[in-house]
XYZ file of C-alpha atoms in Angstrom:
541
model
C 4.642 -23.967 -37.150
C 0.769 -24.404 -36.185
C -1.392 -22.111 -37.189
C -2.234 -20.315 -34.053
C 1.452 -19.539 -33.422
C 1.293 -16.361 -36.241
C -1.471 -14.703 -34.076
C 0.097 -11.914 -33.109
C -2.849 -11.509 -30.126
C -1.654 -15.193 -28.917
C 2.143 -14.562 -29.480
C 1.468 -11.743 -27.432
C 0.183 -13.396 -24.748
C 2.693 -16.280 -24.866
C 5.871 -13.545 -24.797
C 4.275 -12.060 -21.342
C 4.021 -15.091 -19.695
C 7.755 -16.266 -20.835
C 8.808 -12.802 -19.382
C 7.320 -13.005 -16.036
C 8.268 -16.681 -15.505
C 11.835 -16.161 -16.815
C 13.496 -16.130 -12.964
C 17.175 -14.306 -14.694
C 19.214 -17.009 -13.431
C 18.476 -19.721 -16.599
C 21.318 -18.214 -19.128
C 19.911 -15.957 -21.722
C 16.224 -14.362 -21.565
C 14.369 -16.731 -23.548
C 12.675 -13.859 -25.083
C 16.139 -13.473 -26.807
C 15.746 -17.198 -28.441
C 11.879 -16.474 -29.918
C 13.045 -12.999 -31.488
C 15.879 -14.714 -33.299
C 13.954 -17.953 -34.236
C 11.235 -16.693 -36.139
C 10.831 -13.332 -38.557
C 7.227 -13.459 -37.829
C 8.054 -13.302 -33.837
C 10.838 -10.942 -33.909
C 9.164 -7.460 -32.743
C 6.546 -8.487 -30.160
C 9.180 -10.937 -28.476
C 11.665 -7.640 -28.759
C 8.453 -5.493 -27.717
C 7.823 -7.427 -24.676
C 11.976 -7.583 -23.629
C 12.092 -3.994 -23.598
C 9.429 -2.901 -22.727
C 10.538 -2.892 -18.986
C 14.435 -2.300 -18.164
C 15.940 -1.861 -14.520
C 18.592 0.811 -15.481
C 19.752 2.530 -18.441
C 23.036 0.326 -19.171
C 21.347 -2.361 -21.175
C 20.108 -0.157 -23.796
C 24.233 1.489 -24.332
C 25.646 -1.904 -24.127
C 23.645 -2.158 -27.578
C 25.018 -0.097 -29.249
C 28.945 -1.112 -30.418
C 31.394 -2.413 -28.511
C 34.009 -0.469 -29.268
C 31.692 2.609 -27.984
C 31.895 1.594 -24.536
C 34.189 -0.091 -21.963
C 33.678 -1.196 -18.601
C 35.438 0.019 -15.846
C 34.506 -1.363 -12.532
C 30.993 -2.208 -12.779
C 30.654 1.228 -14.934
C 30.358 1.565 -18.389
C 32.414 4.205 -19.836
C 32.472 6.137 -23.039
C 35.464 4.994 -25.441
C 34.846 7.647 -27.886
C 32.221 9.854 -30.091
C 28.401 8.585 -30.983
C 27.935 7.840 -34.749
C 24.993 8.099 -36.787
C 25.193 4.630 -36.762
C 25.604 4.202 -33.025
C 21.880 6.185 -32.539
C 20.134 3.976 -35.124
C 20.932 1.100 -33.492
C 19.929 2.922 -30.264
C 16.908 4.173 -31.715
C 15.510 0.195 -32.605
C 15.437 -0.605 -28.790
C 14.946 2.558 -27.315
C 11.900 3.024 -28.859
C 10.539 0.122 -27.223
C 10.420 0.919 -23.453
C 7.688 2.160 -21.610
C 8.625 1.588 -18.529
C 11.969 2.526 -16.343
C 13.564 2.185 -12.838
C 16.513 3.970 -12.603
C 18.188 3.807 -9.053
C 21.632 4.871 -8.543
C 23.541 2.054 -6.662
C 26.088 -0.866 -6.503
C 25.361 -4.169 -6.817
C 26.499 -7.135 -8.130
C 23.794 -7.309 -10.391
C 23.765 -3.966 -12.281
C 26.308 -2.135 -13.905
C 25.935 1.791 -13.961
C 26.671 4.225 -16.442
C 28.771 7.391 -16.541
C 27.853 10.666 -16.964
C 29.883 11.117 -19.956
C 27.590 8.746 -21.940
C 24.352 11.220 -20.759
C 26.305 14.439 -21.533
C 27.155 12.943 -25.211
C 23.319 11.621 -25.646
C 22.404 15.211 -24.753
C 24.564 16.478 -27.475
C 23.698 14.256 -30.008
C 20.044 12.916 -29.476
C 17.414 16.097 -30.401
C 14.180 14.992 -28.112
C 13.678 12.524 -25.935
C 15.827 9.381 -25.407
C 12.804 7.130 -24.841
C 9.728 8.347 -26.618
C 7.215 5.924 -25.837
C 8.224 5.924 -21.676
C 4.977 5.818 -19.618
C 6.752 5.063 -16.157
C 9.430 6.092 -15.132
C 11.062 5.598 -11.740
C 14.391 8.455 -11.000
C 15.681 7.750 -8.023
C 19.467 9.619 -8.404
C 21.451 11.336 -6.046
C 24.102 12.767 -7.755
C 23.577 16.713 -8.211
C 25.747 16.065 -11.412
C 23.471 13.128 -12.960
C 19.986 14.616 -11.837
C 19.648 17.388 -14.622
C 19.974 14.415 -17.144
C 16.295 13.708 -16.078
C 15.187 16.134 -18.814
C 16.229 13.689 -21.287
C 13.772 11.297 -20.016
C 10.854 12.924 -19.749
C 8.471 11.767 -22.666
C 5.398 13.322 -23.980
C 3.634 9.859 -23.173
C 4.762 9.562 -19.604
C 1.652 9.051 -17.086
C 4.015 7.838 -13.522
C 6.891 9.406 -12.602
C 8.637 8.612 -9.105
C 11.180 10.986 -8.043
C 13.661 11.266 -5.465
C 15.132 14.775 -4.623
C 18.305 15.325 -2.267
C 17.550 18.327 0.240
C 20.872 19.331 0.367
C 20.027 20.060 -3.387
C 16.974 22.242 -3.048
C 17.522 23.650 -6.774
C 16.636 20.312 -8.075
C 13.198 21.137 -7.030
C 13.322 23.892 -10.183
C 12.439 20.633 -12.238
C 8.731 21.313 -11.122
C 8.677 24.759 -13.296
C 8.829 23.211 -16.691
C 7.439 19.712 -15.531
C 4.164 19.792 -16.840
C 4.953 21.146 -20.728
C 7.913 18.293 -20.440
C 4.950 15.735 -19.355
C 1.500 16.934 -19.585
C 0.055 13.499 -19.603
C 1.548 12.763 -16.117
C -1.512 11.536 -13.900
C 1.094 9.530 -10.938
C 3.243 12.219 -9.301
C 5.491 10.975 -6.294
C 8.310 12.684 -4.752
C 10.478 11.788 -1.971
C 13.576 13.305 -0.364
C 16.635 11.465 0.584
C 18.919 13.067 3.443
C 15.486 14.690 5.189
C 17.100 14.544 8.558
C 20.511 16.545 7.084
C 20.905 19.626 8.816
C 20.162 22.028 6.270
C 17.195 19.800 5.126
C 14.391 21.901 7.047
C 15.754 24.726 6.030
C 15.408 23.070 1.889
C 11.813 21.586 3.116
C 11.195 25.434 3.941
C 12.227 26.322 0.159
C 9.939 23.729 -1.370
C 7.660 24.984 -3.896
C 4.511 26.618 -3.204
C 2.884 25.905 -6.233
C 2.142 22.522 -7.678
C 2.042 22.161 -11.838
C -1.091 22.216 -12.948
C -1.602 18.729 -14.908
C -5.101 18.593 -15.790
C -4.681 14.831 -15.840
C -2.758 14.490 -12.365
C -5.034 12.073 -10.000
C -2.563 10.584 -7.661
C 0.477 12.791 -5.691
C 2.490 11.462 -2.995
C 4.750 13.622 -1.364
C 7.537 13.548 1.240
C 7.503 16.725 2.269
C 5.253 19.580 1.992
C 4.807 23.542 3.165
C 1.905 24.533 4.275
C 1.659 27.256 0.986
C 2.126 23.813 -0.885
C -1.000 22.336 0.592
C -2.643 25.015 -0.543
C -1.814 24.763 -3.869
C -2.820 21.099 -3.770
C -5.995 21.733 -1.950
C -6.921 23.749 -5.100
C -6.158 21.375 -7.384
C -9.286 20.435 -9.303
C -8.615 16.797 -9.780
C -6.238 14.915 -7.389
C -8.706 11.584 -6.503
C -5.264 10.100 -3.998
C -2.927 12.314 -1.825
C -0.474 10.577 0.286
C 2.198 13.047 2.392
C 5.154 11.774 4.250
C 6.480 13.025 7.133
C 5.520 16.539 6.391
C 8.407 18.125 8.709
C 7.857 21.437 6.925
C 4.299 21.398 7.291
C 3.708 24.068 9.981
C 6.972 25.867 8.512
C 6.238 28.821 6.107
C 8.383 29.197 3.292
C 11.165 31.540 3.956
C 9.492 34.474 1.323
C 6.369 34.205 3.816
C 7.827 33.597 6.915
C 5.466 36.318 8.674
C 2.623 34.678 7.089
C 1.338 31.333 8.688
C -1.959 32.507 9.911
C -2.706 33.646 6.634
C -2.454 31.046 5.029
C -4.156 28.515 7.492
C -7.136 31.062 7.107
C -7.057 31.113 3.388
C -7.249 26.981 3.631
C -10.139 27.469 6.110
C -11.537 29.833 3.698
C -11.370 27.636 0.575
C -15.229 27.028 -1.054
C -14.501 23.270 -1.712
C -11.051 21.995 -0.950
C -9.488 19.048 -2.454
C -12.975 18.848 -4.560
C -12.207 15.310 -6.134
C -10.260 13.733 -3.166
C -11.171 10.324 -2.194
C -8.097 8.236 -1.150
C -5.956 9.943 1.403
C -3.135 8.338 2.965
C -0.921 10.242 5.831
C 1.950 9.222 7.681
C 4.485 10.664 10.050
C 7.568 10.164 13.066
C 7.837 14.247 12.911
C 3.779 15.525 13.835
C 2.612 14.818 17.010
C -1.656 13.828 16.810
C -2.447 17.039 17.575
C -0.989 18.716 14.323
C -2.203 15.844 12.217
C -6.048 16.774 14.325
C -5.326 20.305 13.031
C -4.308 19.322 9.527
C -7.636 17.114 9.427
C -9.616 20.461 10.636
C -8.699 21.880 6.786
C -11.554 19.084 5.451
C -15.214 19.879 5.216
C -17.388 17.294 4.351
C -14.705 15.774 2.318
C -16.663 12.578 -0.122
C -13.292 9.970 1.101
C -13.268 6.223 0.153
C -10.080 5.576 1.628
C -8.547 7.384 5.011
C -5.225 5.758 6.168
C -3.304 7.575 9.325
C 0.012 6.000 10.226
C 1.582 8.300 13.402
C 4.708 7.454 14.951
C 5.287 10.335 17.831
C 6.409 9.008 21.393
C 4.600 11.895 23.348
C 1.105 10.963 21.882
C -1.845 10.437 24.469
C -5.311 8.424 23.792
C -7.175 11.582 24.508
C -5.137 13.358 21.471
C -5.873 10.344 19.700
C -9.514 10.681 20.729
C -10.086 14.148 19.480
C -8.303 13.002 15.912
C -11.093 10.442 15.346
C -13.612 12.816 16.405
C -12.378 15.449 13.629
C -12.482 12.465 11.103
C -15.930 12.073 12.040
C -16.956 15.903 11.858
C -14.740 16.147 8.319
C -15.450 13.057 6.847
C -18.688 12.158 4.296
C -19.904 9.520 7.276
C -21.454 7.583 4.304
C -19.056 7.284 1.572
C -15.904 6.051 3.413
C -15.337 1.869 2.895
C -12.280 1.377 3.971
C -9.670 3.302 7.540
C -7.034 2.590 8.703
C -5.142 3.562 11.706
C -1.456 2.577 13.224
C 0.460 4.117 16.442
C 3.762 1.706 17.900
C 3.385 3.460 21.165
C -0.279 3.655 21.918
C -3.206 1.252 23.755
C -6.563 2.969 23.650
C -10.321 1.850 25.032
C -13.081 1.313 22.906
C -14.551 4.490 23.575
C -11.593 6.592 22.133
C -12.695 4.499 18.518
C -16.433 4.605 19.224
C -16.376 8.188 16.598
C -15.880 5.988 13.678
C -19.226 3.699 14.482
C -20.470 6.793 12.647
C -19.364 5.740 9.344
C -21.951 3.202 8.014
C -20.352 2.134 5.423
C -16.853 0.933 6.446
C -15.737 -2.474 4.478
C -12.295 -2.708 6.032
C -11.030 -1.601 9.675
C -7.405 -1.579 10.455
C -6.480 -0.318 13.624
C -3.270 -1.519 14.859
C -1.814 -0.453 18.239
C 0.927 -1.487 20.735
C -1.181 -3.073 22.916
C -4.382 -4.799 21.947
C -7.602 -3.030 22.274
C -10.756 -5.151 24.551
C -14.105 -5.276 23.279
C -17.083 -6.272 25.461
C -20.400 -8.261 23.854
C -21.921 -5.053 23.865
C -19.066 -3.036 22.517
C -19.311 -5.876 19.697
C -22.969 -5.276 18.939
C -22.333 -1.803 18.331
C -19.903 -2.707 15.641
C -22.147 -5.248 14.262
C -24.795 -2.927 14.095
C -22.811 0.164 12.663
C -20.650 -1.613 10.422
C -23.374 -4.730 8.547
C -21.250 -3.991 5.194
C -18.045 -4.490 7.098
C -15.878 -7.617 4.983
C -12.231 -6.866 6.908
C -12.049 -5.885 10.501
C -8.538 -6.255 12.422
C -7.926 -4.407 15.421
C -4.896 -6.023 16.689
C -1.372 -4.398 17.823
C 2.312 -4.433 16.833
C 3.876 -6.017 19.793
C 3.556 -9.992 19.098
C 3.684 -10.701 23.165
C 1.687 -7.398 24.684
C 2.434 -6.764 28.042
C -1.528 -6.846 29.460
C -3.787 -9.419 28.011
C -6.788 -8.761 26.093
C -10.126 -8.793 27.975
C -11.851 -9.597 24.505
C -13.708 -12.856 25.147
C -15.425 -15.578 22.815
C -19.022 -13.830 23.766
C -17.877 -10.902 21.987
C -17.607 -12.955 18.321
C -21.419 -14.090 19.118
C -22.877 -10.620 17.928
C -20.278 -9.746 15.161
C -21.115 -13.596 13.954
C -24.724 -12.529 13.898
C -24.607 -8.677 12.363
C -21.819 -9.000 10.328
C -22.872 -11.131 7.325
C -20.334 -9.984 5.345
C -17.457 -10.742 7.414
C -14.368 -12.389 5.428
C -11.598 -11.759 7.637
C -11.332 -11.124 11.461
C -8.103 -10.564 13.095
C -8.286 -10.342 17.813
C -6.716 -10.960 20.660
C -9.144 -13.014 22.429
C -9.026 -14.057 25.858
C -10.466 -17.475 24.858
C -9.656 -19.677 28.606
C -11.729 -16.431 29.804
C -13.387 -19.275 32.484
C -16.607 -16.973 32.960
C -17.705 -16.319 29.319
C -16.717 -20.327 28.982
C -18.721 -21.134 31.575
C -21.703 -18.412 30.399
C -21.538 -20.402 26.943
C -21.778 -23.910 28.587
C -24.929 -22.766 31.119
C -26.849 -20.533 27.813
C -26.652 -22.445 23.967
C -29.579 -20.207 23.121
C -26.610 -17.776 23.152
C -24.943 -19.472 20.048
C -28.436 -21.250 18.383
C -29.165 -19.902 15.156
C -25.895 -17.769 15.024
C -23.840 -19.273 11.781
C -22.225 -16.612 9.737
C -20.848 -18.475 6.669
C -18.933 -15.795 5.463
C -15.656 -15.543 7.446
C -12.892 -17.954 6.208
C -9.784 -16.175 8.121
C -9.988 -15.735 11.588
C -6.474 -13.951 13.373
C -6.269 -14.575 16.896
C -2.475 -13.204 17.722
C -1.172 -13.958 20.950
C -4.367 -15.318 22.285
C -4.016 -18.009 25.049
C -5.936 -21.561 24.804
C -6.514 -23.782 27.845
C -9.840 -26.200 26.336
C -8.821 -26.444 22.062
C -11.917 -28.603 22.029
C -13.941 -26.061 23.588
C -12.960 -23.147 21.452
C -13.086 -25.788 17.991
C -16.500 -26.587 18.372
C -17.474 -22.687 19.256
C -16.172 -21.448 16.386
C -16.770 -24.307 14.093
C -20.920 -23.627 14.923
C -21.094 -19.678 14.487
C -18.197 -19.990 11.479
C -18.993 -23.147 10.043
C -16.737 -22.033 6.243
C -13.782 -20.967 8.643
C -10.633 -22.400 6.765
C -7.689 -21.003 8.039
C -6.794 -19.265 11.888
C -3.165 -16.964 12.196
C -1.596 -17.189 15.454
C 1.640 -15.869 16.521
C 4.190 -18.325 17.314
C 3.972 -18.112 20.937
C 3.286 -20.231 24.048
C -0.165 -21.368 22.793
C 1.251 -22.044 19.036
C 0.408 -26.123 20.161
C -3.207 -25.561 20.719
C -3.739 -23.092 17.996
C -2.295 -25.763 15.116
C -4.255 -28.418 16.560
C -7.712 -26.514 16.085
C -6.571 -24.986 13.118
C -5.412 -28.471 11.526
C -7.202 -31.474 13.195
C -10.253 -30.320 15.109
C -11.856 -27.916 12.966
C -11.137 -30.041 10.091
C -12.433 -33.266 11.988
C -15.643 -31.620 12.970
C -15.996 -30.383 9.362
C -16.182 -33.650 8.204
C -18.200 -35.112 11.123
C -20.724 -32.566 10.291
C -21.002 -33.051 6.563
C -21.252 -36.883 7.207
C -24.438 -36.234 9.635
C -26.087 -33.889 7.139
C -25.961 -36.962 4.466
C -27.041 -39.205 6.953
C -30.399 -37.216 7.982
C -30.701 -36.064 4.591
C -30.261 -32.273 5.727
C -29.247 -29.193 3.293
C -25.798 -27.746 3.589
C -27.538 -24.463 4.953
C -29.360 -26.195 7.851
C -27.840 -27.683 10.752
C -30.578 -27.965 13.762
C -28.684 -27.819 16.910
C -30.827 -30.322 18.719
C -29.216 -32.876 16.330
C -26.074 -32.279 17.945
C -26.995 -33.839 21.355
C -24.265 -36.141 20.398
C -21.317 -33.940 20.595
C -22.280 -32.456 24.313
C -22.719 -36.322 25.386
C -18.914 -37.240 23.712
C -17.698 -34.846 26.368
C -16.273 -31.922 24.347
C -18.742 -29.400 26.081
C-alpha cells in the first residue's frame, strides 16, 4: 500500500468522494469493501457510511438477526434487547450526525415498528444517537412522534419538524426543546393536514412563546399566531425567518381571543424588533397583499440582505401590490438590501407599481416574476441602470410561458442597462425584438449603440419573445454583449430563430470578430466600430 494511502486526512477525502459518487444501484456500498480491506481504513470508511442514514432501519438491522424480522416492508421486534444487542448498536450509532426520518412506503425503505422505539426507550439511558447534528422528523403518527425525545442530542444544530394539526399537543415538544437541544441554531416546523377542519382552530393553539436558544439564527415556520410573532420579534438573534402560509396570523390564540389590538400595538411598540434579522423569506395562498402590507408595517428600519415575498391570493390588485412595495421601501434599510424577490401567478403590474424599490441602491439580484410580463421603456431602463450599478441578476419575467399580451419591452431598452449596469451577469425579458420602430430607430442612429459593450453578461433570458430579423437581433446583441454565451428561450413559435442566434450567429460573429482583431492587430478590449463598415455592406443591417 503507498504511502499516502495511511493519511488519514487523504483517506478522508478519498471515502467522501466514494460516498457521493456511489449511485446505490452498483451492489454493496463500496465504503463496505475499504472498511473490511484494511485495519488502518476501517473507522473513517465506517465514519463516512454512517455518518448520513435515510431512516432508522439500517442501524436495527445491525444488530442480530434473530432480534428482528420483517414483516411487510417493516421490521419487527422478535424478542428482548441484550446487552449485547446495544453494544453492537452503540459501534454504529455513535457514528451519525446526520438523519432524515420520513414516515412512508416505498420500495426502497423499509420502516420500523414502534415496538423496537418503545424497547430502545426502555433499555437505552440517553440519547440513541449522541453525536446527531441534523436531524430531519417528519412523522405522522401521534403514536411514533413522542419517540422524538430519543433523538434529540446535546450536539444537534438543525432540526426539521413536521407537526400534524389534528395533534396540537405535539406542539408541547417546544417546552422542554431547548434543555433537550440547546445548541440548535436551524429551527423549521411545518404542519401536515393545515387545511383539516379543526386545523385553524390547532393553528389558534400554537404556542406563543418561542424557546429561547441563544444560538438559534434561522426559524422557518408554517404557521404562526400573531402572540408568536411577538415572541420571535423579540428574539435577540434570529439572522433568517421564513413563515408559511401564516393562516393563524391575524387569529389570536384562544386564551387571548379579546386581545388582537393589543398585541399589534405591543409589536408597534417594540424598541428594536427582530434586532439581528437580515434574510426574510414570506410566502402565502391564505393572506391577501394587504395583510402581508400590514405585517410588513411591524418593521422599522429593519438592516435586511435578503427580502423574498411569494403571494398566491386570487383577489389581489396592482394597487395593493403597489402600496406593499411602498411599505418595503419605508421599512426597509434602502442601503443594505442585495438581493428581492417577488412572485404573484395572478398578477401583471406597470413599471410604476415597482418604481419604490429603485430606492434600494444596492440590489445585486431582482426577481420579480408575474403572470404576465412587465414592459419597460428606454427610460424606464435608465432608471434601473442608474439605481441599481451593483445589480449582477435582474429577471423580471412571468409564470405563464405563452402570456396572453405581448411585451412592449424593446431592444432600445437593453442599450442603457448595457451601459449602467457593468456588473450585469444574468438578464432574463420578454422583449419585443421585431418591434419594427426601435429596429428601424437602431438602423437610422449607431451613435445609439457606439461605445456601449458591457462584457459582463454571459446569460441573457428572453422567454417567449418573438424574432422576425435573427441577423438583426445577433449582431445587436453580439456589439453591446460581446462575452454573451448562452440565451434561454421558451420552446415556442420562435424556438427556430432563437437556436440559430444562440448556436450559429452569435458564435459565427464571435469568431469573425476575433479573426479581425488579429488581423489589425487590435486588443481584445477595443473594437472601433468604424472597422465594422464591412458587416453593414454584407447586408445584415
Amino acid at each position: 500500500m503507498h504511502h499516502c494511502l495511511s493519511i488519514p486526512e487523504i483517506f478522508q477525502l478519498i471515502s467522501e468522494q466514494v460516498h457521493w459518487c456511489w449511485d446505490g444501484d452498483s451492489g454493496p456500498h463500496p465504503l463496505v469493501s475499504l472498511a473490511c480491506t484494511c485495519r488502518a481504513w476501517s473507522e473513517i470508511a465506517l465514519d463516512e457510511l454512517w455518518c448520513t442514514i435515510d431512516t432508522f432501519t439500517p442501524l436495527v438491522k445491525c444488530m442480530p438477526r434473530d432480534l428482528w424480522r420483517l414483516e411487510d416492508r417493516l421490521v419487527v421486534l422478535n424478542r428482548s434487547l441484550l446487552t449485547s444487542d446495544m453494544e453492537i448498536f452503540r459501534k454504529y450509532a455513535s457514528r451519525v450526525k446526520a438523519m432524515d426520518h420520513l414516515e412512508y412506503h416505498s420500495d426502497m425503505h423499509t420502516l420500523t415498528h414502534v415496538s423496537i422505539y418503545q424497547a430502545l426507550f426502555l433499555a437505552y439511558d440517553g440519547c440513541l444517537l449522541p453525536n446527531l447534528e441534523e436531524l430531519s422528523w417528519r412523522v405522522l403518527s401521534s403514536e411514533l412522534f413522542p419517540y422524538l425525545r430519543l433523538f434529540l442530542s446535546p450536539q444537534l444544530k438543525r432540526l426539521n419538524l413536521a407537526i400534524d394539526m389534528r395533534f396540537y399537543d405535539q406542539l408541547s415538544l417546544l417546552n422542554t426543546l431547548s434543555i433537550a437541544s440547546p445548541h440548535i441554531s436551524d429551527l423549521t416546523i411545518g404542519y401536515s393536514n393545515r387545511y383539516h377542519p379543526d386545523s385553524l382552530v390547532s393553528g389558534q393553539r400554537l404556542p406563543g412563546v418561542v424557546p429561547g436558544w441563544n444560538n438559534l439564527s434561522r426559524l422557518h415556520l408554517t404557521d404562526i399566531t400573531l402572540d408568536g410573532l411577538l415572541s420571535i420579534a423579540k428574539a435577540p438573534y434570529i439572522r433568517e425567518l421564513e413563515l408559511d402560509c401564516m393562516r393563524s396570523l391575524w387569529v389570536p390564540s384562544s386564551q387571548q381571543a379579546d386581545n388582537q389590538r393589543q398585541l399589534f400595538a405591543a409589536l408597534h411598540a417594540l424598541e428594536r424588533p427582530f434586532p439581528s434579522l437580515e434574510y426574510l423569506t414570506l410566502e402565502t395562498d391564505s393572506l391577501p397583499a394587504t395583510d402581508v402590507t400590514k405585517l410588513l408595517g411591524i418593521f422599522r428600519d429593519i438592516r435586511l440582505s435578503r427580502l423574498s415575498l411569494t403571494l398566491d391570493f386570487i383577489d389581489d390588485t396592482a394597487s395593493m401590490i403597489g402600496d406593499l412595495f411602498q411599505i418595503v421601501r419605508l421599512r426597509c434599510n434602502t442601503h443594505t438590501l442585495r438581493a428581492f424577490a417577488f412572485y404573484h401567478p395572478y398578477l401583471s403590474l406597470h413599471f410604476a407599481a415597482i418604481a419604490p424599490l429603485l430606492s434600494f441602491s444596492a440590489l445585486e439580484e431582482v426577481r420579480i416574476s408575474l403572470c404576465e410580463a412587465t414592459s419597460i421603456s428606454e427610460e424606464e431602463a435608465t432608471q434601473i441602470a442608474s439605481s441599481w450599478a451593483d445589480i449582477r441578476t435582474l429577471s423580471i419575467g412571468c409564470y405563464t410561458p405563452e402570456p396572453s399580451s405581448p411585451s412592449n419591452t424593446t431592444l432600445l431598452a437593453l442599450i442603457p442597462l448595457a451601459k449602467g449596469c457593468s456588473k450585469l451577469e444574468s438578464l432574463e425579458l420578454t422583449i419585443h425584438v421585431s418591434h419594427t420602430v426601435a429596429r428601424r430607430i437602431l438602423q437610422e442612429n449607431p451613435e445609439k449603440t457606439r461605445g456601449v459593450r458591457n462584457t459582463s453578461l454571459k446569460c441573457l433570458a428572453v422567454q417567449e419573445s418573438a424574432v422576425s430579423h435573427s441577423a438583426f437581433v445577433a449582431l445587436f446583441l453580439s456589439n453591446i454583449f460581446p462575452n454573451l454565451r448562452a440565451i434561454v428561450y421558451v420552446d415556442g413559435d420562435s424556438a427556430d430563430q432563437w437556436r440559430e442566434i444562440s448556436q450559429v450567429l452569435l458564435p459565427m460573429l464571435r469568431c469573425a470578430k476575433e479573426g479581425e482583431r488579429e488581423r489589425l492587430g487590435i486588443g481584445i478590449g477595443e473594437c472601433p466600430r468604424q472597422n465594422w463598415d464591412w458587416v453593414n455592406q454584407a447586408g445584415i443591417v
